[in-house]
Amino acid sequence: MSNPRDAAFSFPTLYGQKQVTRRRLIIHAKLCLSVVALVANGAAHARPVQNGTAATPPMGWNPYNVFGLDYGEEEVISQAEMLTTLGLDRLGYRYVNVDDGWWLRRDGDTIRVRTSIYPSAALPDGTTSLQPFVNRLHAMGLKAGIYTDIGRNICSQRWQPGSPNLPEGSVREREVGTYGHHQADAALLFAKWGFDLIKIDACGVADFAADVAEVKQGQFRAFRPLIARERPNLSEPVELARQYAGFVDAAWRASPSIPPLISICAWGQADVNDWAPKYGQMWRTSFDISPTWRSMLFNFDSSAARALFAGPGRWNDPDMLEVGNGEFDQRNLIAARAHMSMWAIIAAPLILGNDLRRMTPAIAKIIANRDVIAVNQDPAGNQGVIISKSGDGQIVAKAMSRPGRKAIALINRGRKPIALSVSVADLGLSPAGALAVHDLWTGHAVATPPGRVATRLAPQETRLLMLDGQPLRQAIDMPADMPARFDVADEGYKAPDRTPERQWVLASIGFLPYGERLMLGRAHDHAGLGVAAGSRIGIDLNGEYQSVSLAPRMPYTGSGRFEVRGDGRVLAKGVASTKVHMLSLDVRNVRKLELVAPSPTRSATTFAWHRILMKRAAFSANASGSPIPAKSVAGRGEVRHEDR
Ligand code: GLA
């Protein structure tokens, strides 16, 4: 007999009508409530993560992409020496990380290092310590990174059984992951050994279920998965976040003066964007990269759509660079530059993954391009925003600190030449004002047709340009000018099929959660946000703005109650429908603006905040170009509807 709670209903998605069972929605609603509870508790549980660490995207080197598990101290130190010899450290590449494979076994609350590959760890008293190794890196002016797993066991134990560097001993001795040992491990790794960064992987809470053959054979203890890789809706984000919070709290306690940089490796699973920014400075958004064009694009996409989650101290991580490897090697310099451009424009951590000792001068030139690195490291911390995507062409724009300055990447994802063009206005710049355009790979000025940027692109080519122009509207900012000032919280709805492949995104500029373009009439609304129903979008206005105009709207059908709050006070509320009603709000002295979307209903799971235009307080009243006439600025708590 069918369960009435499984009654199906449908909602529109990019891929057509989607069937969802009510039971699944109930599960999602419960999950969401617990995530909210967790976030509310989070403040007490872990200290605020904005501690100045990773104010710009972290840069460094990691052995995994090129060496897998087959490396040790000598290899790492010689790569570190290359960083300093080539001056890459002075360009920002400072974190030198150890990945999986450094341990021999766990002895209760201590971990024994595999001294066959880390000989300096063997101390005269018979104990082991990575402190001498860390000291060597520090003496070179570099920072040292280490690796653990949030579960009992580690990725290599499950996925690389042939590795010579797997933990040894009894079932318990081989449990080198940090589960159940947060305090002791943090004291060892940070207070005692002095590491500056830790990558915290998650295979231990994903891949050791009771039905796994090796678990059944008694090689490992069973761990009920908190990450259900193939069935993301069955993952347990609340418990997973609690585990990360516990370790991070211990890490901060163990190193109160300079907290370590926390790199969360949960592959974009278990709603990592909802909680990771609280506990880590970077979090993976997808599975492991491999040195192929296809894999690189997949990982790029997983981070590129999430611009509103990133900012100083919190970065989407599409994984380490493959520049110099495989399809991005010396024979594929166009693709290598494209890969580097893409990571730069989306403010991704730049963690090199190639063998620096065997790198050709052309590859070295790519990773050492100062202008490209400057795009990535801009202090405003804005992640580039997708402006358009059609066929193989894609355009991403990153607002730089200087007003009127935008970096743009024009990307050819395909294997045929294409032409791409974008209007300057769609990039948020004035078509009438002077515009200087520079190609950051050639270093040359580029001529452009009036009001547009247009280019031809070879297969797999990305052109990375710096545009210096005038803002489209004087003293008015749009979301794409300041994505780092946004934060995204979720109070109600989870897409039932948010697999990495589906790329469901809670909130983004110019697109709805399933990737449909956000349309206003027949125009793509580059100044609007597409969000999930039940979401709450925070914008740090910091008292710098005087008014905000926007139009809350149901993108497809139905109606629902929305709210706009300023520092917790209701500035506007009402019922949004598919009609466009512009609101103008007085936000003088408001530090945090919050846009609260209607709760989800059967037919309406997405919502739109159209044309968000934020007028700076310092702007004089008689300057031209303001889309918010003074008379239409509503008083506090008052809402004015203006039909368009
Ligand atoms: C996982 C991570 C990788 C790497 C390996 C090591 O797969 O995602 O980045 O750390 O484990 O085994």
XYZ file of C-alpha atoms and ligand atoms in Angstrom:
656
model
C 0.000 0.000 0.000
C 1.381 3.382 -0.842
C 2.186 5.741 1.981
C 0.083 8.932 1.798
C 3.153 10.893 2.908
C 4.797 9.867 -0.354
C 2.132 11.680 -2.403
C 4.009 13.341 -5.220
C 3.674 16.841 -6.508
C 5.708 18.753 -8.997
C 7.491 22.027 -9.441
C 9.147 23.602 -12.443
C 12.893 23.331 -12.856
C 15.369 23.991 -15.576
C 15.012 20.350 -16.519
C 11.231 20.406 -16.683
C 8.704 19.258 -14.097
C 10.329 17.627 -11.113
C 8.495 15.076 -9.001
C 9.068 15.360 -5.297
C 7.563 13.307 -2.557
C 6.119 15.041 0.442
C 8.051 12.767 2.791
C 11.312 13.942 1.275
C 10.262 17.526 1.765
C 9.448 16.814 5.396
C 12.924 15.349 5.798
C 14.387 18.460 4.202
C 12.349 20.777 6.376
C 13.578 18.942 9.490
C 17.131 19.114 8.264
C 16.806 22.807 7.613
C 15.411 23.478 11.044
C 18.286 21.632 12.624
C 20.803 23.488 10.468
C 19.269 26.745 11.650
C 19.512 25.531 15.252
C 23.111 24.575 14.673
C 23.958 27.917 13.144
C 22.292 29.626 16.086
C 24.350 27.504 18.499
C 27.430 27.879 16.370
C 28.385 31.215 17.843
C 28.749 29.664 21.263
C 30.439 26.563 19.936
C 33.183 27.961 17.774
C 34.750 31.361 17.675
C 34.065 33.654 14.717
C 36.062 32.588 11.751
C 36.843 36.070 10.469
C 40.138 36.277 12.304
C 42.279 37.803 9.584
C 43.495 34.394 8.411
C 42.991 34.031 4.663
C 41.837 37.613 4.167
C 42.588 36.859 0.509
C 42.446 33.381 -1.070
C 45.170 31.126 0.371
C 48.107 30.331 -1.919
C 50.640 27.552 -1.705
C 51.617 24.071 -2.835
C 50.228 20.587 -2.123
C 51.756 17.259 -3.232
C 48.588 15.263 -3.917
C 47.854 16.166 -7.540
C 51.303 15.252 -8.766
C 52.562 12.667 -6.275
C 49.403 11.094 -4.857
C 50.600 9.415 -1.664
C 54.067 8.689 -3.010
C 56.112 11.460 -1.421
C 57.734 12.377 1.842
C 59.681 15.041 3.640
C 62.507 15.286 1.119
C 60.086 15.869 -1.724
C 58.086 18.474 0.172
C 61.175 20.368 1.313
C 62.655 20.418 -2.165
C 59.387 21.807 -3.562
C 59.416 24.396 -0.783
C 62.945 25.338 -1.806
C 61.710 25.838 -5.349
C 59.015 28.202 -4.072
C 61.676 30.392 -2.487
C 64.294 29.995 -5.242
C 61.817 31.024 -7.930
C 60.397 33.816 -5.783
C 56.955 32.243 -5.852
C 56.718 32.751 -2.088
C 57.016 36.488 -2.616
C 54.075 36.302 -5.007
C 52.004 34.786 -2.198
C 52.535 31.016 -2.542
C 53.448 30.407 1.103
C 51.523 27.436 2.439
C 53.397 24.183 1.904
C 51.042 21.374 2.731
C 51.387 17.742 3.622
C 48.452 15.660 2.395
C 47.445 12.076 3.159
C 50.112 9.488 4.021
C 52.243 10.991 6.807
C 51.234 8.713 9.631
C 52.338 5.299 10.758
C 49.704 4.670 13.427
C 47.731 6.121 16.305
C 48.959 5.379 19.825
C 45.919 6.499 21.803
C 46.100 10.276 21.868
C 49.387 10.471 19.991
C 50.059 9.861 16.333
C 53.275 8.234 15.248
C 54.769 9.710 12.100
C 56.024 7.418 9.314
C 59.709 8.138 9.814
C 60.777 6.183 6.730
C 59.495 9.120 4.664
C 59.769 11.828 7.381
C 63.214 10.972 8.827
C 63.518 14.251 10.733
C 60.492 13.174 12.782
C 62.458 10.397 14.545
C 63.520 11.820 17.925
C 66.339 10.336 20.034
C 63.883 9.278 22.756
C 62.049 7.033 20.311
C 59.014 9.311 19.911
C 58.139 11.065 16.650
C 57.460 14.711 15.914
C 56.887 16.794 12.811
C 58.142 19.858 14.643
C 61.618 19.757 13.021
C 59.936 19.590 9.603
C 57.652 22.524 10.445
C 60.640 24.458 11.775
C 62.476 23.987 8.493
C 59.562 25.398 6.528
C 59.200 28.281 8.961
C 62.912 29.016 8.689
C 62.383 29.375 4.943
C 59.690 31.975 5.623
C 56.950 29.546 4.605
C 53.891 28.200 6.368
C 53.264 24.529 7.049
C 50.060 22.640 6.362
C 48.981 19.212 7.590
C 46.118 16.838 6.867
C 43.582 14.846 8.854
C 40.148 13.321 8.487
C 37.069 14.224 10.485
C 36.241 10.511 10.788
C 38.234 7.637 12.281
C 39.755 6.505 9.027
C 41.245 8.288 6.047
C 40.736 8.443 2.304
C 43.759 6.392 1.270
C 42.666 3.483 3.461
C 39.526 3.163 1.399
C 40.552 4.385 -2.025
C 44.266 3.625 -2.383
C 44.693 0.225 -0.763
C 47.891 -0.356 -2.762
C 49.703 2.632 -1.262
C 52.927 1.846 0.627
C 52.141 4.688 3.052
C 48.975 3.438 4.708
C 48.679 3.384 8.520
C 49.766 0.106 10.103
C 48.802 -1.965 13.136
C 45.544 -3.060 14.706
C 42.134 -1.745 13.650
C 42.335 0.961 16.360
C 45.963 1.833 15.663
C 45.065 2.426 12.032
C 42.360 4.929 13.065
C 44.525 7.981 12.489
C 41.569 10.295 11.747
C 40.645 12.805 14.422
C 37.201 11.478 15.399
C 37.112 11.203 19.178
C 40.557 12.856 19.525
C 39.884 16.524 18.748
C 41.580 17.973 21.829
C 44.625 15.725 21.716
C 45.182 16.037 17.970
C 44.817 19.811 18.015
C 47.299 20.073 20.886
C 49.767 17.864 18.999
C 49.444 19.432 15.541
C 49.194 23.100 16.486
C 50.424 23.741 20.027
C 53.290 21.220 19.860
C 54.285 20.881 16.224
C 53.274 24.354 15.082
C 51.307 23.741 11.885
C 49.614 26.770 10.309
C 46.986 25.059 8.164
C 45.002 21.859 8.259
C 43.047 20.191 5.497
C 40.289 18.148 7.104
C 39.083 15.421 4.795
C 35.888 13.454 5.239
C 36.239 9.912 3.830
C 36.116 8.617 7.387
C 32.513 9.802 7.679
C 31.551 8.820 4.136
C 33.126 5.562 3.065
C 33.177 3.159 6.001
C 29.542 2.085 6.217
C 28.731 -1.290 7.744
C 28.094 -2.822 4.316
C 31.509 -1.949 2.846
C 33.453 -5.141 2.117
C 36.585 -4.116 4.054
C 34.435 -3.183 7.045
C 32.600 -6.498 6.878
C 35.949 -8.272 6.745
C 36.919 -6.529 9.981
C 39.627 -4.261 8.532
C 37.869 -1.110 9.801
C 35.196 -0.283 12.335
C 31.883 0.709 10.761
C 30.955 4.395 10.719
C 27.367 5.328 9.861
C 27.882 7.721 6.935
C 27.271 11.411 7.556
C 27.935 11.972 3.857
C 25.949 9.759 1.507
C 27.989 10.303 -1.635
C 25.477 9.006 -4.156
C 22.365 10.114 -2.274
C 23.062 13.617 -0.962
C 19.621 13.967 0.554
C 20.490 11.253 3.039
C 23.608 13.046 4.263
C 23.592 14.445 7.786
C 24.844 18.018 7.565
C 24.000 18.848 11.162
C 26.094 16.101 12.696
C 28.869 16.634 10.151
C 29.009 20.345 10.938
C 29.054 19.490 14.648
C 32.118 17.313 14.141
C 33.952 20.029 12.201
C 32.918 22.619 14.794
C 34.330 20.414 17.542
C 37.701 20.014 15.882
C 37.929 23.676 14.914
C 37.101 24.763 18.436
C 39.897 22.512 19.719
C 42.273 23.880 17.060
C 41.589 27.443 18.105
C 42.018 26.598 21.757
C 45.341 24.922 20.965
C 46.673 27.968 19.134
C 44.938 31.044 20.475
C 47.322 33.652 19.082
C 47.377 32.635 15.425
C 44.564 30.200 14.675
C 45.368 27.711 11.914
C 43.794 28.061 8.518
C 41.031 25.467 8.268
C 40.504 23.832 4.886
C 37.330 21.728 4.826
C 37.317 18.848 2.366
C 33.735 17.601 2.168
C 33.575 17.816 -1.637
C 30.562 20.155 -1.820
C 28.458 17.533 -0.048
C 26.139 17.719 2.963
C 25.228 21.362 2.275
C 28.768 22.386 3.031
C 28.145 25.982 1.967
C 25.523 26.321 4.717
C 27.940 25.670 7.565
C 31.550 25.622 6.395
C 31.994 29.424 6.352
C 31.451 29.317 10.120
C 34.280 26.908 10.740
C 36.721 27.108 7.870
C 38.385 29.620 5.605
C 37.999 27.405 2.550
C 35.827 24.453 1.646
C 35.862 22.142 -1.317
C 32.818 22.404 -3.573
C 33.375 19.223 -5.604
C 35.179 15.905 -5.875
C 38.878 15.633 -6.625
C 40.171 17.433 -9.664
C 42.124 15.456 -12.241
C 44.327 16.950 -14.945
C 41.673 16.875 -17.645
C 39.758 19.732 -19.225
C 36.460 18.107 -18.330
C 37.304 17.645 -14.661
C 38.680 21.174 -14.409
C 35.437 22.620 -15.839
C 33.302 20.510 -13.515
C 35.185 21.730 -10.470
C 35.183 25.308 -11.744
C 31.401 25.204 -12.144
C 30.935 23.851 -8.637
C 32.513 26.981 -7.158
C 31.673 29.542 -9.844
C 27.958 29.513 -9.122
C 28.508 30.227 -5.413
C 29.861 33.761 -5.505
C 27.589 34.951 -2.719
C 29.145 32.557 -0.211
C 32.722 33.785 -0.568
C 34.517 36.781 0.884
C 37.538 37.628 2.999
C 38.227 34.671 5.292
C 35.784 32.345 3.480
C 36.487 30.878 0.062
C 34.902 28.332 -2.245
C 37.552 25.770 -3.133
C 37.310 24.013 -6.506
C 40.453 22.005 -5.515
C 44.146 22.391 -6.176
C 45.530 23.626 -9.461
C 46.502 21.206 -12.216
C 48.530 23.800 -14.144
C 51.616 21.954 -15.411
C 49.926 18.540 -15.248
C 48.216 16.376 -17.902
C 45.979 18.421 -20.188
C 47.416 21.606 -18.679
C 51.080 20.884 -19.309
C 53.690 22.434 -21.597
C 51.857 21.105 -24.680
C 48.603 22.722 -23.562
C 49.535 26.238 -22.577
C 46.259 27.747 -23.771
C 44.339 25.371 -21.514
C 46.803 25.961 -18.667
C 46.276 29.726 -18.886
C 42.518 29.180 -19.030
C 42.604 27.035 -15.876
C 44.698 29.641 -14.045
C 42.407 32.459 -15.242
C 39.316 30.653 -14.029
C 40.706 30.005 -10.546
C 41.895 33.611 -10.387
C 38.582 35.184 -11.353
C 36.487 33.154 -8.906
C 38.826 33.992 -6.019
C 39.683 30.324 -5.563
C 42.593 29.342 -3.328
C 45.667 29.025 -5.558
C 47.269 25.849 -4.282
C 49.787 24.637 -6.859
C 49.619 20.934 -7.627
C 52.536 20.447 -10.003
C 56.177 19.389 -9.643
C 57.977 22.714 -9.353
C 61.339 21.078 -9.969
C 60.308 19.846 -13.384
C 58.241 22.828 -14.444
C 59.037 24.448 -17.800
C 59.633 28.210 -18.002
C 56.303 28.633 -19.806
C 54.389 26.927 -16.979
C 56.353 28.935 -14.407
C 55.315 32.092 -16.214
C 51.658 31.120 -15.936
C 51.641 30.503 -12.198
C 53.810 33.563 -11.592
C 51.796 36.095 -13.594
C 51.543 39.002 -11.152
C 48.552 40.605 -12.843
C 46.591 37.379 -12.777
C 47.493 36.768 -9.133
C 46.445 40.345 -8.345
C 42.976 39.595 -9.732
C 42.719 36.646 -7.365
C 44.207 38.447 -4.366
C 42.288 41.712 -4.590
C 41.562 42.767 -0.992
C 37.838 43.386 -1.553
C 37.542 39.602 -1.792
C 34.744 39.581 -4.333
C 34.347 36.298 -6.151
C 33.764 36.756 -9.877
C 30.114 36.527 -10.883
C 28.825 34.651 -13.924
C 27.447 37.247 -16.328
C 26.462 34.920 -19.119
C 26.749 31.363 -20.229
C 25.566 30.063 -23.532
C 26.878 27.214 -25.595
C 30.608 26.982 -25.008
C 30.935 30.643 -24.121
C 30.964 31.956 -20.579
C 31.738 35.368 -19.131
C 32.676 35.963 -15.503
C 33.279 39.410 -14.001
C 35.042 40.224 -10.736
C 34.595 43.579 -9.050
C 37.962 44.893 -7.908
C 38.525 47.210 -4.956
C 38.879 50.281 -7.108
C 35.434 51.567 -8.220
C 34.917 51.150 -11.927
C 37.550 48.424 -12.159
C 36.442 44.939 -13.214
C 38.401 41.879 -14.212
C 36.587 39.756 -16.745
C 37.229 36.272 -18.020
C 35.863 35.434 -21.457
C 35.903 31.661 -21.551
C 35.706 29.209 -24.430
C 34.822 25.900 -22.788
C 34.715 24.051 -26.084
C 37.010 22.657 -28.731
C 36.025 25.021 -31.547
C 36.882 28.697 -31.936
C 34.095 31.064 -30.867
C 33.408 34.792 -30.704
C 32.188 36.281 -27.424
C 30.917 39.723 -26.686
C 29.322 41.485 -23.740
C 27.892 44.928 -23.265
C 29.819 47.141 -20.894
C 26.521 47.959 -19.151
C 25.955 44.273 -18.330
C 29.305 44.394 -16.566
C 28.060 47.289 -14.448
C 30.147 49.911 -16.249
C 29.045 53.008 -18.067
C 28.940 52.618 -21.866
C 29.434 56.367 -22.167
C 32.508 56.721 -19.944
C 36.156 56.201 -20.899
C 37.218 52.575 -20.804
C 40.732 51.136 -20.741
C 41.061 47.411 -21.387
C 44.184 45.319 -20.799
C 44.846 41.691 -21.585
C 46.480 40.230 -18.481
C 48.192 37.398 -20.376
C 49.749 39.494 -23.140
C 50.088 42.643 -21.018
C 48.792 44.659 -23.975
C 46.000 47.213 -24.239
C 43.008 45.897 -26.158
C 40.791 47.932 -28.482
C 37.049 47.397 -28.049
C 33.960 48.433 -30.038
C 31.921 51.242 -28.408
C 30.011 50.050 -25.348
C 31.112 46.432 -25.736
C 33.930 44.041 -25.079
C 34.274 41.557 -27.906
C 36.831 38.901 -28.655
C 37.533 35.752 -30.625
C 38.689 32.780 -28.641
C 40.670 29.743 -29.732
C 39.490 26.330 -28.495
C 39.809 26.198 -24.682
C 41.061 29.746 -24.584
C 40.215 32.173 -21.785
C 40.946 35.842 -22.191
C 41.489 37.576 -18.888
C 40.967 41.316 -19.211
C 41.177 44.211 -16.780
C 38.636 46.935 -17.449
C 39.042 50.406 -16.022
C 35.902 52.423 -16.566
C 33.172 54.357 -14.822
C 30.477 52.695 -12.702
C 27.213 52.347 -14.625
C 25.368 54.602 -12.187
C 27.281 57.003 -10.059
C 27.232 56.095 -6.359
C 24.864 53.178 -6.942
C 26.112 49.663 -6.263
C 24.599 46.459 -7.570
C 25.084 42.979 -6.083
C 27.806 42.078 -8.598
C 29.817 45.065 -7.353
C 30.034 43.575 -3.858
C 29.323 39.826 -3.591
C 31.733 39.611 -0.648
C 29.302 41.698 1.390
C 26.597 39.053 1.088
C 25.914 36.111 3.295
C 23.395 33.462 2.614
C 21.363 31.552 5.154
C 18.739 28.981 4.667
C 15.599 28.897 6.723
C 13.298 26.683 4.894
C 13.920 24.678 1.797
C 16.404 22.283 0.338
C 16.162 21.146 -3.234
C 15.404 17.465 -3.126
C 18.006 16.631 -5.738
C 20.942 18.861 -4.879
C 23.586 16.510 -6.238
C 26.858 18.083 -7.345
C 25.807 17.350 -10.910
C 22.614 19.355 -10.588
C 24.429 22.407 -9.311
C 21.484 23.622 -7.262
C 22.568 26.872 -5.647
C 20.719 28.544 -2.806
C 21.320 32.084 -4.039
C 23.123 33.656 -6.944
C 23.315 36.869 -8.894
C 21.405 36.816 -12.177
C 20.372 33.145 -12.004
C 17.725 31.058 -10.240
C 18.762 28.070 -8.094
C 18.636 25.521 -10.917
C 20.647 27.753 -13.212
C 17.850 29.396 -15.204
C 18.584 32.986 -16.157
C 16.799 35.487 -13.934
C 14.578 37.377 -16.345
C 12.817 40.678 -15.910
C 10.504 40.945 -18.878
C 12.742 39.956 -21.760
C 15.978 41.144 -20.166
C 18.467 39.134 -18.148
C 18.433 40.836 -14.735
C 22.119 41.136 -13.839
C 21.239 43.224 -10.784
C 18.846 40.669 -9.296
C 19.243 37.652 -7.033
C 17.665 34.293 -7.724
C 17.146 32.462 -4.430
C 15.494 29.440 -2.910
C 12.202 29.983 -1.148
C 12.847 30.225 2.580
C 16.277 31.761 2.158
C 17.591 34.751 4.063
C 20.173 36.897 2.318
C 22.235 39.243 4.434
C 23.939 42.288 2.930
C 26.548 44.206 4.926
C 25.582 47.798 4.212
C 27.675 48.948 7.183
C 25.747 52.186 7.430
C 27.293 53.308 4.125
C 24.082 53.452 2.085
C 21.072 55.738 2.168
C 18.517 53.829 0.108
C 17.975 50.510 -1.544
C 15.501 49.762 -4.298
C 14.467 46.266 -5.284
C 11.515 44.236 -6.525
C 10.520 41.028 -4.691
C 8.812 38.672 -7.102
C 7.697 35.070 -7.616
C 9.564 34.040 -10.759
C 7.012 31.531 -12.049
C 3.728 31.371 -10.242
C 1.922 31.872 -6.946
C 2.388 34.405 -4.230
C 4.148 34.500 -0.879
C 5.025 36.702 2.043
C 8.436 38.351 1.974
C 10.212 40.607 4.427
C 13.105 43.041 4.262
C 14.819 43.758 7.573
C 17.373 46.342 8.556
C 19.378 45.407 11.644
C 16.533 43.133 12.634
C 13.770 45.736 12.172
C 11.173 45.183 9.479
C 11.711 47.778 6.739
C 9.221 46.281 4.345
C 6.941 43.299 4.158
C 4.173 42.222 1.910
C 2.902 39.629 -0.478
C 4.945 39.126 -3.623
C 3.372 37.818 -6.793
C 4.612 37.369 -10.330
C 4.058 41.105 -10.882
C 6.970 43.489 -10.543
C 6.611 45.972 -7.700
C 9.600 48.189 -7.038
C 10.237 49.015 -3.387
C 12.383 51.883 -2.248
C 13.710 51.684 1.274
C 15.422 54.117 3.537
C 18.470 52.279 4.878
C 20.313 55.156 6.505
C 22.513 53.803 9.328
C 21.516 50.227 8.557
C 24.448 47.867 8.982
C 22.858 44.589 7.951
C 20.059 44.366 5.437
C 18.239 41.035 5.267
C 16.075 39.814 2.433
C 13.758 37.083 3.659
C 12.104 35.112 0.876
C 8.646 33.529 1.261
C 8.446 30.008 2.630
C 8.358 27.300 -0.001
C 5.037 26.033 -1.255
C 4.239 23.087 -3.452
C 4.479 25.090 -6.609
C 6.906 27.833 -5.605
C 10.340 26.789 -4.460
C 12.302 29.731 -5.825
C 12.099 33.477 -5.435
C 13.580 36.568 -7.056
C 14.862 39.845 -5.678
C 15.016 41.912 -8.837
C 17.153 44.920 -9.638
C 18.809 45.528 -6.303
C 20.278 49.020 -6.492
C 22.025 50.381 -3.428
C 22.640 54.091 -3.199
C 25.654 55.254 -1.219
C 25.049 57.647 1.638
C 27.867 59.979 0.687
C 26.278 60.633 -2.683
C 25.069 64.213 -3.069
C 21.362 64.598 -3.801
C 21.761 66.547 -7.015
C 24.136 64.206 -8.779
C 22.714 62.579 -11.860
C 22.067 58.949 -12.608
C 20.150 57.976 -9.495
C 17.380 55.459 -10.230
C 15.832 56.207 -6.823
C 14.174 59.631 -6.906
C 14.223 61.144 -3.423
C 10.441 61.409 -3.269
C 9.962 57.655 -3.670
C 12.208 56.731 -0.770
C 9.811 55.342 1.760
C 10.021 56.195 5.436
C 11.018 53.568 7.955
C 8.618 50.646 8.050
C 6.623 52.050 5.179
C 6.435 50.286 1.832
C 5.677 51.960 -1.429
C 4.653 49.881 -4.402
C 5.307 51.287 -7.815
C 4.067 49.247 -10.740
C 6.485 49.157 -13.588
C 40.554 12.928 -0.818
C 40.726 14.422 -1.029
C 41.970 14.665 -1.866
C 43.180 14.048 -1.207
C 42.937 12.560 -0.991
C 44.071 11.909 -0.217
O 40.223 12.280 -1.980
O 39.599 14.952 -1.652
O 42.151 16.045 -2.065
O 43.444 14.682 0.003
O 41.733 12.352 -0.273
O 43.854 10.552 -0.026
